[in-house]
mmCIF file of C-alpha atoms and ligand atoms in Angstrom:
data_model
loop_
_atom_site.group_PDB
_atom_site.id
_atom_site.type_symbol
_atom_site.label_atom_id
_atom_site.label_comp_id
_atom_site.label_asym_id
_atom_site.label_seq_id
_atom_site.Cartn_x
_atom_site.Cartn_y
_atom_site.Cartn_z
ATOM 1 C CA MET A 1 55.247 7.811 -63.090
ATOM 2 C CA ILE A 2 56.265 11.090 -61.533
ATOM 3 C CA LYS A 3 54.480 14.573 -61.420
ATOM 4 C CA SER A 4 55.557 18.076 -62.165
ATOM 5 C CA GLU A 5 53.312 21.176 -61.100
ATOM 6 C CA ASN A 6 54.564 24.899 -61.609
ATOM 7 C CA LYS A 7 52.825 28.064 -61.714
ATOM 8 C CA ASP A 8 55.588 29.680 -64.171
ATOM 9 C CA ASN A 9 54.994 30.850 -67.594
ATOM 10 C CA ASN A 10 54.929 29.337 -70.552
ATOM 11 C CA ASN A 11 58.439 27.560 -71.009
ATOM 12 C CA ILE A 12 60.400 24.382 -72.130
ATOM 13 C CA ILE A 13 61.576 22.320 -69.085
ATOM 14 C CA LYS A 14 63.930 19.522 -69.452
ATOM 15 C CA LEU A 15 63.986 16.603 -66.914
ATOM 16 C CA ASN A 16 67.032 14.386 -65.978
ATOM 17 C CA ILE A 17 66.268 11.109 -64.099
ATOM 18 C CA ILE A 18 69.685 9.905 -63.019
ATOM 19 C CA ASN A 19 69.320 6.710 -61.382
ATOM 20 C CA ILE A 20 68.077 4.632 -64.547
ATOM 21 C CA PRO A 21 69.811 1.191 -64.100
ATOM 22 C CA LYS A 22 69.466 -0.078 -67.813
ATOM 23 C CA ASP A 23 70.618 2.154 -70.967
ATOM 24 C CA LYS A 24 68.152 -0.188 -73.177
ATOM 25 C CA LYS A 25 65.157 1.064 -71.850
ATOM 26 C CA PHE A 26 63.632 3.678 -73.349
ATOM 27 C CA PHE A 27 64.994 2.738 -76.788
ATOM 28 C CA ASN A 28 68.131 5.334 -76.230
ATOM 29 C CA GLY A 29 65.446 7.848 -76.672
ATOM 30 C CA GLN A 30 64.079 6.605 -80.137
ATOM 31 C CA CYS A 31 60.552 6.772 -78.456
ATOM 32 C CA PRO A 32 59.131 9.366 -76.651
ATOM 33 C CA ILE A 33 58.075 9.333 -73.189
ATOM 34 C CA LEU A 34 54.043 9.606 -72.013
ATOM 35 C CA MET A 35 53.019 12.438 -70.712
ATOM 36 C CA TYR A 36 49.556 13.137 -69.073
ATOM 37 C CA ASP A 37 48.451 16.473 -69.416
ATOM 38 C CA SER A 38 45.326 17.760 -67.136
ATOM 39 C CA SER A 39 44.511 20.717 -69.018
ATOM 40 C CA ILE A 40 43.371 18.169 -71.972
ATOM 41 C CA ASN A 41 42.897 15.028 -69.707
ATOM 42 C CA LYS A 42 44.870 12.474 -71.659
ATOM 43 C CA TRP A 43 48.340 10.774 -71.804
ATOM 44 C CA THR A 44 50.033 12.109 -74.865
ATOM 45 C CA ARG A 45 53.957 11.693 -76.327
ATOM 46 C CA ASN A 46 54.233 15.742 -76.902
ATOM 47 C CA THR A 47 58.151 14.983 -75.011
ATOM 48 C CA PHE A 48 60.971 15.377 -77.234
ATOM 49 C CA ASN A 49 64.934 15.171 -77.008
ATOM 50 C CA VAL A 50 64.681 11.881 -75.471
ATOM 51 C CA TYR A 51 68.077 10.442 -74.960
ATOM 52 C CA VAL A 52 69.787 8.159 -72.072
ATOM 53 C CA ILE A 53 73.516 8.524 -71.530
ATOM 54 C CA ASN A 54 75.915 7.086 -68.727
ATOM 55 C CA ASN A 55 76.511 9.087 -66.155
ATOM 56 C CA GLY A 56 79.296 7.285 -64.383
ATOM 57 C CA ILE A 57 77.184 7.049 -61.008
ATOM 58 C CA LYS A 58 78.680 3.673 -59.588
ATOM 59 C CA ASN A 59 76.653 1.319 -58.010
ATOM 60 C CA PRO A 60 78.466 -2.379 -57.753
ATOM 61 C CA ASN A 61 75.159 -4.329 -57.616
ATOM 62 C CA LEU A 62 73.991 -2.746 -61.460
ATOM 63 C CA LYS A 63 73.763 -5.690 -64.064
ATOM 64 C CA ASN A 64 74.837 -3.245 -66.299
ATOM 65 C CA GLU A 65 78.691 -3.523 -68.042
ATOM 66 C CA TYR A 66 79.191 -0.410 -66.313
ATOM 67 C CA LYS A 67 78.140 -1.225 -62.925
ATOM 68 C CA SER A 68 76.749 2.707 -63.292
ATOM 69 C CA TYR A 69 73.469 4.679 -63.071
ATOM 70 C CA PHE A 70 72.437 6.064 -66.699
ATOM 71 C CA THR A 71 70.430 9.195 -66.811
ATOM 72 C CA LEU A 72 67.023 9.080 -68.844
ATOM 73 C CA THR A 73 66.744 13.147 -70.331
ATOM 74 C CA PHE A 74 63.781 14.658 -71.706
ATOM 75 C CA SER A 75 61.751 17.647 -72.684
ATOM 76 C CA PHE A 76 58.566 19.351 -72.779
ATOM 77 C CA ASN A 77 56.424 22.385 -73.274
ATOM 78 C CA TYR A 78 55.208 23.897 -69.907
ATOM 79 C CA LYS A 79 51.964 25.665 -69.464
ATOM 80 C CA PRO A 80 51.482 27.277 -66.741
ATOM 81 C CA ASN A 81 48.652 25.786 -63.929
ATOM 82 C CA VAL A 82 48.801 22.457 -65.335
ATOM 83 C CA LYS A 83 49.829 19.063 -63.723
ATOM 84 C CA TYR A 84 51.857 16.757 -65.640
ATOM 85 C CA TYR A 85 52.633 13.251 -65.113
ATOM 86 C CA PHE A 86 55.269 11.132 -66.671
ATOM 87 C CA ALA A 87 55.691 7.335 -67.543
ATOM 88 C CA SER A 88 57.418 4.977 -69.553
ATOM 89 C CA SER A 89 53.964 3.388 -70.384
ATOM 90 C CA TYR A 90 50.108 3.914 -69.775
ATOM 91 C CA PRO A 91 50.094 3.430 -65.811
ATOM 92 C CA TYR A 92 47.377 0.729 -64.906
ATOM 93 C CA THR A 93 47.056 0.508 -61.051
ATOM 94 C CA TYR A 94 45.707 -1.614 -58.709
ATOM 95 C CA THR A 95 42.520 0.669 -58.146
ATOM 96 C CA GLN A 96 41.894 0.407 -61.963
ATOM 97 C CA LEU A 97 41.940 -3.372 -61.685
ATOM 98 C CA ARG A 98 39.351 -3.112 -58.948
ATOM 99 C CA LEU A 99 37.002 -0.588 -60.978
ATOM 100 C CA TYR A 100 37.253 -2.686 -64.079
ATOM 101 C CA LEU A 101 36.295 -5.780 -61.774
ATOM 102 C CA ASN A 102 33.457 -4.212 -60.694
ATOM 103 C CA THR A 103 32.092 -3.243 -64.197
ATOM 104 C CA LEU A 104 31.910 -6.873 -64.685
ATOM 105 C CA ASN A 105 30.111 -7.571 -61.472
ATOM 106 C CA LYS A 106 26.665 -7.271 -63.366
ATOM 107 C CA ASN A 107 23.284 -9.485 -63.714
ATOM 108 C CA CYS A 108 24.279 -10.075 -67.381
ATOM 109 C CA TYR A 109 27.768 -11.587 -66.705
ATOM 110 C CA LYS A 110 26.537 -13.684 -63.542
ATOM 111 C CA LYS A 111 26.440 -16.863 -65.229
ATOM 112 C CA ILE A 112 30.015 -16.633 -66.945
ATOM 113 C CA VAL A 113 31.939 -15.034 -64.568
ATOM 114 C CA LYS A 114 33.038 -15.742 -60.901
ATOM 115 C CA PHE A 115 35.364 -14.020 -58.486
ATOM 116 C CA GLY A 116 37.421 -15.104 -55.785
ATOM 117 C CA GLU A 117 40.675 -14.298 -54.478
ATOM 118 C CA ALA A 118 44.099 -16.031 -55.236
ATOM 119 C CA GLY A 119 45.341 -15.790 -51.479
ATOM 120 C CA LYS A 120 46.687 -12.132 -49.724
ATOM 121 C CA SER A 121 50.160 -10.513 -50.812
ATOM 122 C CA TYR A 122 52.958 -9.831 -48.229
ATOM 123 C CA ASN A 123 51.073 -6.503 -47.491
ATOM 124 C CA LYS A 124 47.631 -8.516 -46.814
ATOM 125 C CA ILE A 125 46.116 -7.061 -49.759
ATOM 126 C CA LYS A 126 43.579 -9.505 -51.787
ATOM 127 C CA ILE A 127 44.599 -10.937 -55.134
ATOM 128 C CA PRO A 128 41.974 -10.910 -57.377
ATOM 129 C CA TYR A 129 40.859 -14.216 -58.986
ATOM 130 C CA ILE A 130 38.331 -14.482 -61.618
ATOM 131 C CA VAL A 131 36.719 -17.701 -63.130
ATOM 132 C CA ILE A 132 35.301 -17.263 -66.800
ATOM 133 C CA SER A 133 33.353 -20.379 -68.135
ATOM 134 C CA ASP A 134 29.698 -21.216 -69.815
ATOM 135 C CA PHE A 135 28.506 -22.765 -66.247
ATOM 136 C CA ASN A 136 25.182 -23.313 -67.591
ATOM 137 C CA CYS A 137 25.889 -26.908 -68.424
ATOM 138 C CA ASP A 138 25.419 -30.314 -66.519
ATOM 139 C CA GLU A 139 27.829 -31.383 -64.145
ATOM 140 C CA ASP A 140 29.746 -33.570 -66.416
ATOM 141 C CA ASP A 141 30.117 -31.034 -69.450
ATOM 142 C CA LEU A 142 31.670 -28.838 -66.218
ATOM 143 C CA ASN A 143 33.981 -31.175 -65.276
ATOM 144 C CA ASN A 144 35.236 -32.256 -68.602
ATOM 145 C CA LYS A 145 36.258 -28.957 -69.555
ATOM 146 C CA LYS A 146 40.122 -28.273 -69.521
ATOM 147 C CA CYS A 147 41.528 -25.287 -68.508
ATOM 148 C CA ILE A 148 43.401 -21.918 -69.815
ATOM 149 C CA PHE A 149 45.219 -20.584 -66.998
ATOM 150 C CA ILE A 150 46.470 -16.616 -67.384
ATOM 151 C CA THR A 151 48.062 -14.567 -65.389
ATOM 152 C CA GLY A 152 49.534 -10.937 -65.393
ATOM 153 C CA ARG A 153 51.797 -8.233 -63.620
ATOM 154 C CA ILE A 154 54.503 -10.664 -61.861
ATOM 155 C CA HIS A 155 56.340 -7.744 -62.799
ATOM 156 C CA SER A 156 54.652 -5.056 -61.658
ATOM 157 C CA GLY A 157 55.960 -1.991 -63.571
ATOM 158 C CA GLU A 158 54.803 -4.010 -66.583
ATOM 159 C CA THR A 159 51.634 -2.292 -67.094
ATOM 160 C CA VAL A 160 50.903 -3.102 -70.634
ATOM 161 C CA SER A 161 50.315 -6.581 -69.802
ATOM 162 C CA SER A 162 46.916 -5.413 -67.772
ATOM 163 C CA TYR A 163 45.972 -3.950 -70.987
ATOM 164 C CA VAL A 164 46.226 -6.963 -72.992
ATOM 165 C CA VAL A 165 44.722 -9.232 -70.206
ATOM 166 C CA GLN A 166 41.947 -6.835 -70.054
ATOM 167 C CA GLY A 167 41.460 -7.126 -73.525
ATOM 168 C CA LEU A 168 41.412 -11.004 -73.305
ATOM 169 C CA ILE A 169 38.404 -10.534 -70.631
ATOM 170 C CA ASP A 170 36.662 -8.252 -72.684
ATOM 171 C CA PHE A 171 36.668 -10.689 -75.244
ATOM 172 C CA LEU A 172 35.662 -13.848 -73.418
ATOM 173 C CA LEU A 173 32.616 -11.958 -71.604
ATOM 174 C CA ASN A 174 31.478 -10.950 -74.973
ATOM 175 C CA LEU A 175 27.418 -12.077 -75.032
ATOM 176 C CA LYS A 176 27.179 -12.079 -78.648
ATOM 177 C CA ASP A 177 30.278 -13.007 -80.322
ATOM 178 C CA PRO A 178 29.948 -16.610 -81.130
ATOM 179 C CA ILE A 179 33.726 -17.620 -80.802
ATOM 180 C CA SER A 180 33.976 -16.294 -77.421
ATOM 181 C CA ILE A 181 30.602 -18.257 -76.679
ATOM 182 C CA TYR A 182 32.235 -21.013 -78.102
ATOM 183 C CA LEU A 183 35.360 -20.653 -76.116
ATOM 184 C CA ARG A 184 33.328 -20.703 -73.150
ATOM 185 C CA GLU A 185 31.439 -23.488 -74.099
ATOM 186 C CA LYS A 186 35.223 -25.239 -74.719
ATOM 187 C CA PHE A 187 37.042 -24.214 -71.888
ATOM 188 C CA ILE A 188 37.026 -22.809 -68.033
ATOM 189 C CA PHE A 189 39.509 -19.677 -67.992
ATOM 190 C CA LYS A 190 41.189 -18.926 -65.015
ATOM 191 C CA ILE A 191 42.735 -15.558 -64.581
ATOM 192 C CA ILE A 192 44.956 -13.939 -62.043
ATOM 193 C CA PRO A 193 45.154 -10.787 -63.530
ATOM 194 C CA MET A 194 47.735 -8.978 -61.233
ATOM 195 C CA LEU A 195 50.092 -11.478 -59.078
ATOM 196 C CA ASN A 196 52.710 -8.659 -57.856
ATOM 197 C CA ILE A 197 49.425 -6.314 -55.914
ATOM 198 C CA ASP A 198 52.045 -4.988 -53.583
ATOM 199 C CA GLY A 199 54.887 -3.773 -56.206
ATOM 200 C CA VAL A 200 52.424 -2.402 -58.463
ATOM 201 C CA ILE A 201 50.593 -0.073 -54.983
ATOM 202 C CA TYR A 202 54.051 0.941 -54.097
ATOM 203 C CA GLY A 203 55.459 1.481 -57.374
ATOM 204 C CA ASN A 204 58.567 -1.247 -57.667
ATOM 205 C CA TYR A 205 59.239 -1.640 -61.576
ATOM 206 C CA ARG A 206 59.696 -5.706 -60.855
ATOM 207 C CA LEU A 207 60.100 -6.682 -57.373
ATOM 208 C CA ASN A 208 57.811 -7.592 -54.575
ATOM 209 C CA LEU A 209 57.979 -5.689 -51.194
ATOM 210 C CA GLN A 210 60.368 -8.457 -49.938
ATOM 211 C CA GLY A 211 62.784 -7.202 -53.068
ATOM 212 C CA LYS A 212 62.432 -10.552 -55.024
ATOM 213 C CA ASP A 213 61.766 -11.189 -58.507
ATOM 214 C CA MET A 214 58.448 -13.689 -58.040
ATOM 215 C CA ASN A 215 59.209 -14.942 -61.527
ATOM 216 C CA ARG A 216 62.011 -16.299 -60.241
ATOM 217 C CA LEU A 217 60.563 -18.487 -57.085
ATOM 218 C CA TRP A 218 58.578 -21.175 -59.008
ATOM 219 C CA TYR A 219 60.994 -23.944 -58.575
ATOM 220 C CA ASN A 220 63.106 -23.027 -55.528
ATOM 221 C CA ASP A 221 62.097 -25.767 -53.051
ATOM 222 C CA ILE A 222 60.309 -28.968 -54.558
ATOM 223 C CA PRO A 223 59.230 -30.610 -52.198
ATOM 224 C CA PHE A 224 58.057 -27.626 -50.650
ATOM 225 C CA ASN A 225 59.168 -26.890 -46.905
ATOM 226 C CA PRO A 226 57.207 -24.127 -45.759
ATOM 227 C CA GLU A 227 59.233 -23.737 -42.893
ATOM 228 C CA LYS A 228 62.138 -22.785 -44.264
ATOM 229 C CA CYS A 229 60.287 -20.280 -46.795
ATOM 230 C CA ASP A 230 60.284 -16.479 -46.771
ATOM 231 C CA GLU A 231 56.780 -14.872 -47.203
ATOM 232 C CA SER A 232 57.511 -14.546 -51.305
ATOM 233 C CA SER A 233 58.063 -18.116 -51.731
ATOM 234 C CA LEU A 234 54.630 -19.019 -49.202
ATOM 235 C CA TYR A 235 52.889 -16.927 -51.674
ATOM 236 C CA ILE A 236 54.338 -18.376 -54.900
ATOM 237 C CA ASN A 237 53.481 -21.560 -53.645
ATOM 238 C CA ASN A 238 49.849 -20.512 -52.956
ATOM 239 C CA ILE A 239 49.188 -19.869 -56.314
ATOM 240 C CA ILE A 240 51.128 -23.757 -57.375
ATOM 241 C CA GLU A 241 48.347 -25.022 -54.907
ATOM 242 C CA ILE A 242 45.746 -23.269 -57.110
ATOM 243 C CA ILE A 243 47.296 -25.249 -60.077
ATOM 244 C CA LYS A 244 47.560 -28.427 -58.870
ATOM 245 C CA LYS A 245 43.865 -28.355 -57.301
ATOM 246 C CA THR A 246 42.970 -27.173 -61.005
ATOM 247 C CA LEU A 247 44.965 -29.952 -62.369
ATOM 248 C CA ASN A 248 43.261 -32.658 -59.613
ATOM 249 C CA CYS A 249 39.817 -32.294 -61.341
ATOM 250 C CA ARG A 250 40.764 -30.985 -65.114
ATOM 251 C CA LYS A 251 43.736 -31.040 -67.533
ATOM 252 C CA ILE A 252 45.305 -27.450 -67.925
ATOM 253 C CA TYR A 253 45.348 -27.171 -71.955
ATOM 254 C CA LEU A 254 47.313 -23.803 -72.049
ATOM 255 C CA TYR A 255 49.200 -21.268 -69.628
ATOM 256 C CA CYS A 256 50.053 -18.100 -70.223
ATOM 257 C CA ASP A 257 51.483 -15.248 -68.351
ATOM 258 C CA PHE A 258 51.697 -12.009 -69.572
ATOM 259 C CA HIS A 259 54.692 -9.348 -69.313
ATOM 260 C CA GLY A 260 55.450 -6.318 -71.008
ATOM 261 C CA HIS A 261 59.185 -6.055 -72.528
ATOM 262 C CA SER A 262 61.176 -2.709 -71.871
ATOM 263 C CA GLY A 263 63.719 -3.283 -74.763
ATOM 264 C CA LYS A 264 61.980 -4.753 -77.667
ATOM 265 C CA GLN A 265 59.520 -3.636 -80.025
ATOM 266 C CA ASN A 266 55.988 -5.861 -81.079
ATOM 267 C CA PHE A 267 54.835 -8.223 -79.106
ATOM 268 C CA PHE A 268 56.058 -12.200 -79.093
ATOM 269 C CA LEU A 269 55.698 -15.467 -77.065
ATOM 270 C CA TYR A 270 58.377 -17.431 -75.413
ATOM 271 C CA GLY A 271 57.141 -20.750 -75.272
ATOM 272 C CA CYS A 272 59.351 -23.899 -74.067
ATOM 273 C CA SER A 273 59.300 -26.715 -76.526
ATOM 274 C CA LEU A 274 58.861 -26.834 -80.451
ATOM 275 C CA GLU A 275 55.234 -28.160 -80.403
ATOM 276 C CA GLU A 276 54.492 -24.568 -78.974
ATOM 277 C CA LYS A 277 55.283 -22.752 -82.166
ATOM 278 C CA LYS A 278 52.273 -23.683 -84.248
ATOM 279 C CA PHE A 279 50.206 -21.244 -81.874
ATOM 280 C CA MET A 280 52.596 -18.664 -82.332
ATOM 281 C CA GLU A 281 52.382 -19.035 -86.107
ATOM 282 C CA ILE A 282 48.508 -18.571 -85.939
ATOM 283 C CA PHE A 283 49.151 -15.740 -83.673
ATOM 284 C CA ALA A 284 50.864 -13.724 -86.401
ATOM 285 C CA LYS A 285 48.638 -14.787 -88.945
ATOM 286 C CA LYS A 286 46.083 -12.942 -86.723
ATOM 287 C CA ASN A 287 47.738 -9.915 -85.926
ATOM 288 C CA ASN A 288 50.104 -8.190 -88.099
ATOM 289 C CA ILE A 289 52.643 -6.950 -85.653
ATOM 290 C CA PHE A 290 53.124 -9.905 -83.678
ATOM 291 C CA ASN A 291 56.926 -10.720 -84.272
ATOM 292 C CA LEU A 292 57.518 -14.314 -84.848
ATOM 293 C CA ASN A 293 61.372 -13.664 -85.199
ATOM 294 C CA ASP A 294 61.759 -12.428 -81.350
ATOM 295 C CA CYS A 295 59.534 -15.873 -80.772
ATOM 296 C CA VAL A 296 61.759 -18.751 -78.581
ATOM 297 C CA TRP A 297 60.652 -22.108 -77.957
ATOM 298 C CA LYS A 298 63.053 -23.501 -75.620
ATOM 299 C CA ILE A 299 63.782 -22.712 -71.567
ATOM 300 C CA ILE A 300 67.266 -21.392 -71.453
ATOM 301 C CA PRO A 301 68.693 -22.500 -67.637
ATOM 302 C CA LYS A 302 68.341 -18.975 -65.962
ATOM 303 C CA LYS A 303 64.475 -19.582 -66.902
ATOM 304 C CA ASN A 304 64.454 -22.543 -64.734
ATOM 305 C CA ASN A 305 62.515 -20.768 -61.898
ATOM 306 C CA THR A 306 59.575 -19.253 -63.805
ATOM 307 C CA CYS A 307 55.919 -20.158 -63.559
ATOM 308 C CA ARG A 308 55.946 -21.055 -67.508
ATOM 309 C CA ALA A 309 59.251 -23.488 -66.786
ATOM 310 C CA LEU A 310 57.194 -25.119 -63.613
ATOM 311 C CA LEU A 311 54.037 -25.634 -65.566
ATOM 312 C CA LYS A 312 55.817 -27.619 -68.451
ATOM 313 C CA ASN A 313 58.497 -29.381 -66.150
ATOM 314 C CA VAL A 314 56.823 -30.195 -63.582
ATOM 315 C CA PHE A 315 53.024 -30.457 -64.536
ATOM 316 C CA ASP A 316 53.739 -31.605 -67.935
ATOM 317 C CA ILE A 317 50.895 -29.446 -69.212
ATOM 318 C CA ASP A 318 50.963 -29.014 -73.427
ATOM 319 C CA TYR A 319 51.420 -25.588 -73.777
ATOM 320 C CA SER A 320 52.945 -22.990 -71.573
ATOM 321 C CA TYR A 321 53.816 -19.681 -72.828
ATOM 322 C CA CYS A 322 55.186 -16.000 -71.271
ATOM 323 C CA LEU A 323 53.415 -13.271 -73.524
ATOM 324 C CA GLU A 324 55.805 -10.463 -74.201
ATOM 325 C CA THR A 325 54.574 -6.983 -75.223
ATOM 326 C CA SER A 326 56.738 -3.839 -75.787
ATOM 327 C CA MET A 327 56.007 -1.424 -73.541
ATOM 328 C CA TYR A 328 56.456 1.297 -76.047
ATOM 329 C CA SER A 329 56.341 0.692 -79.864
ATOM 330 C CA TYR A 330 56.090 -1.780 -82.773
ATOM 331 C CA LEU A 331 57.464 -1.620 -86.275
ATOM 332 C CA MET A 332 55.134 -1.448 -89.293
ATOM 333 C CA LYS A 333 55.725 -1.695 -92.706
ATOM 334 C CA ASP A 334 55.109 1.252 -94.586
ATOM 335 C CA ASP A 335 55.684 1.128 -98.856
ATOM 336 C CA ILE A 336 57.061 4.585 -98.799
ATOM 337 C CA ILE A 337 59.642 4.653 -95.963
ATOM 338 C CA GLY A 338 59.985 1.489 -95.158
ATOM 339 C CA ASN A 339 59.824 0.135 -91.934
ATOM 340 C CA LYS A 340 58.124 2.985 -89.022
ATOM 341 C CA THR A 341 58.159 2.874 -85.365
ATOM 342 C CA VAL A 342 54.943 3.754 -84.124
ATOM 343 C CA PRO A 343 54.066 4.006 -80.268
ATOM 344 C CA PHE A 344 51.209 1.289 -78.831
ATOM 345 C CA ASN A 345 48.093 3.144 -77.358
ATOM 346 C CA ILE A 346 45.777 1.424 -75.109
ATOM 347 C CA GLU A 347 43.248 -0.017 -77.542
ATOM 348 C CA LYS A 348 46.433 -1.468 -79.696
ATOM 349 C CA TYR A 349 47.015 -3.276 -76.368
ATOM 350 C CA LYS A 350 43.555 -4.517 -75.685
ATOM 351 C CA GLN A 351 43.556 -6.064 -79.614
ATOM 352 C CA ILE A 352 46.116 -8.296 -78.645
ATOM 353 C CA GLY A 353 44.332 -9.458 -75.607
ATOM 354 C CA LYS A 354 41.332 -10.367 -77.977
ATOM 355 C CA ASP A 355 43.325 -11.801 -80.888
ATOM 356 C CA PHE A 356 45.267 -14.291 -78.006
ATOM 357 C CA CYS A 357 41.623 -15.597 -77.894
ATOM 358 C CA LEU A 358 40.781 -15.555 -81.706
ATOM 359 C CA SER A 359 44.098 -17.533 -82.116
ATOM 360 C CA LEU A 360 43.487 -20.181 -79.177
ATOM 361 C CA PHE A 361 40.221 -20.629 -81.604
ATOM 362 C CA GLU A 362 41.787 -21.291 -84.353
ATOM 363 C CA PHE A 363 44.474 -23.256 -82.790
ATOM 364 C CA ILE A 364 41.695 -25.953 -81.650
ATOM 365 C CA ASN A 365 39.854 -25.681 -84.740
ATOM 366 C CA PRO A 366 42.686 -26.208 -87.390
ATOM 367 C CA GLN A 367 39.836 -25.656 -90.425
ATOM 368 C CA ASN A 368 38.642 -22.638 -88.895
ATOM 369 C CA GLU A 369 35.098 -23.407 -87.844
ATOM 370 C CA GLU A 370 34.073 -19.753 -87.375
ATOM 371 C CA ASN A 371 32.140 -19.702 -90.368
ATOM 372 C CA ASN A 372 30.430 -22.977 -89.127
ATOM 373 C CA LEU A 373 29.110 -21.817 -85.488
ATOM 374 C CA GLU A 374 25.696 -22.220 -84.716
ATOM 375 C CA ILE A 375 25.325 -21.017 -81.231
ATOM 376 C CA ASN A 376 22.225 -19.712 -79.758
ATOM 377 C CA THR A 377 23.269 -17.208 -77.889
ATOM 378 C CA ASP A 378 20.082 -16.158 -75.846
ATOM 379 C CA ASN A 379 19.745 -19.991 -74.540
ATOM 380 C CA ASN A 380 23.362 -19.540 -73.298
ATOM 381 C CA ILE A 381 22.587 -16.509 -71.916
ATOM 382 C CA ASN A 382 19.368 -16.920 -70.153
ATOM 383 C CA ASN A 383 18.894 -20.326 -68.723
ATOM 384 C CA ASN A 384 19.342 -20.986 -64.925
ATOM 385 C CA LEU A 385 22.725 -21.989 -63.476
ATOM 386 C CA ASN A 386 22.645 -25.328 -61.635
ATOM 387 C CA GLU A 387 24.432 -23.769 -58.354
ATOM 388 C CA ASN A 388 25.758 -27.032 -57.667
ATOM 389 C CA ASN A 389 28.065 -26.953 -60.291
ATOM 390 C CA ASN A 390 30.209 -24.243 -58.732
ATOM 391 C CA ASN A 391 32.230 -26.567 -56.254
ATOM 392 C CA ASN A 392 34.599 -28.331 -58.899
ATOM 393 C CA TYR A 393 35.872 -25.437 -61.523
HETATM 394 ZN ZN1 ZN B 1 58.305 -9.393 -67.432
#
């Protein structure tokens, strides 16, 4: 995100950002850059003439075929005394996450959500960790619940994944929707919404403060030897310990790591095996911008160090996914002009989180019991929580 402020007269301003490492980002100008306009207090897509060209500035460490940077160019109509911010996708900061989690710390959610921390980042920031379930049940029922494990923002710049996770949490905490209630009765949802908090705070696109891609550190040192590891691997090991602790007392039924995709449109899932395709097909029926054609149900060797692969290959959980959502746009079928590109908005991202839950419901209820759900919401919300039940989740 960058900021522009000026007292000049109305004008068109053209900005060139010269250190873009990949040309496929920003869809080569097919998608306008987001612009925040302080005079209307909102993000818009009112930028134009967006394009990306190879500028020939060499860096041998770049991974693109030219080993050189690209320039992203875009223009906007400038109004004097207005602050502008620009971003490739809707920003979602650590402060925003804290404020959102604070809104969940209400009496009405007391019996269905618990807050904790999943350790501390390299920069000693607490990593928020929330657990959602219907804790208002006897100890045996609680112990028998399977776990759905969710993580997000391991790639800090993939802000859209935070909106998808927020949509998922909002739906799981719905006090009246029978499917939300059912899912809470059936599962314990463990959610670490922002794994790379340092990267988020310091504005890294993908890496943590040690310059590591944390989504390539999940397999590095088995058996784990803390004396040989750097801080990044210790941090990942701490998350692995949470997973192991969960597996000691219950099954993890499904894992999903939420990402944003900088090159593709729509949203889609990466899985690990063919058995995982069914959930993708259900998701595609629930949400018409889910793109089954971009889904993958195997692990290619270079992805062996991802959390998705670790959970499948080492911990042998049944369903292990990575959900990729475009940071820009989706294709919609249009009867008149054929497919048209539509930029995502925040509500559309949150809808994906909700539809993830609805797809999960249908996945575990192939006959679709939605119409047969008979749940007394009052009883579920008002009964006292037996605090002794809290230890094992
Ligand atoms: Zn990612």
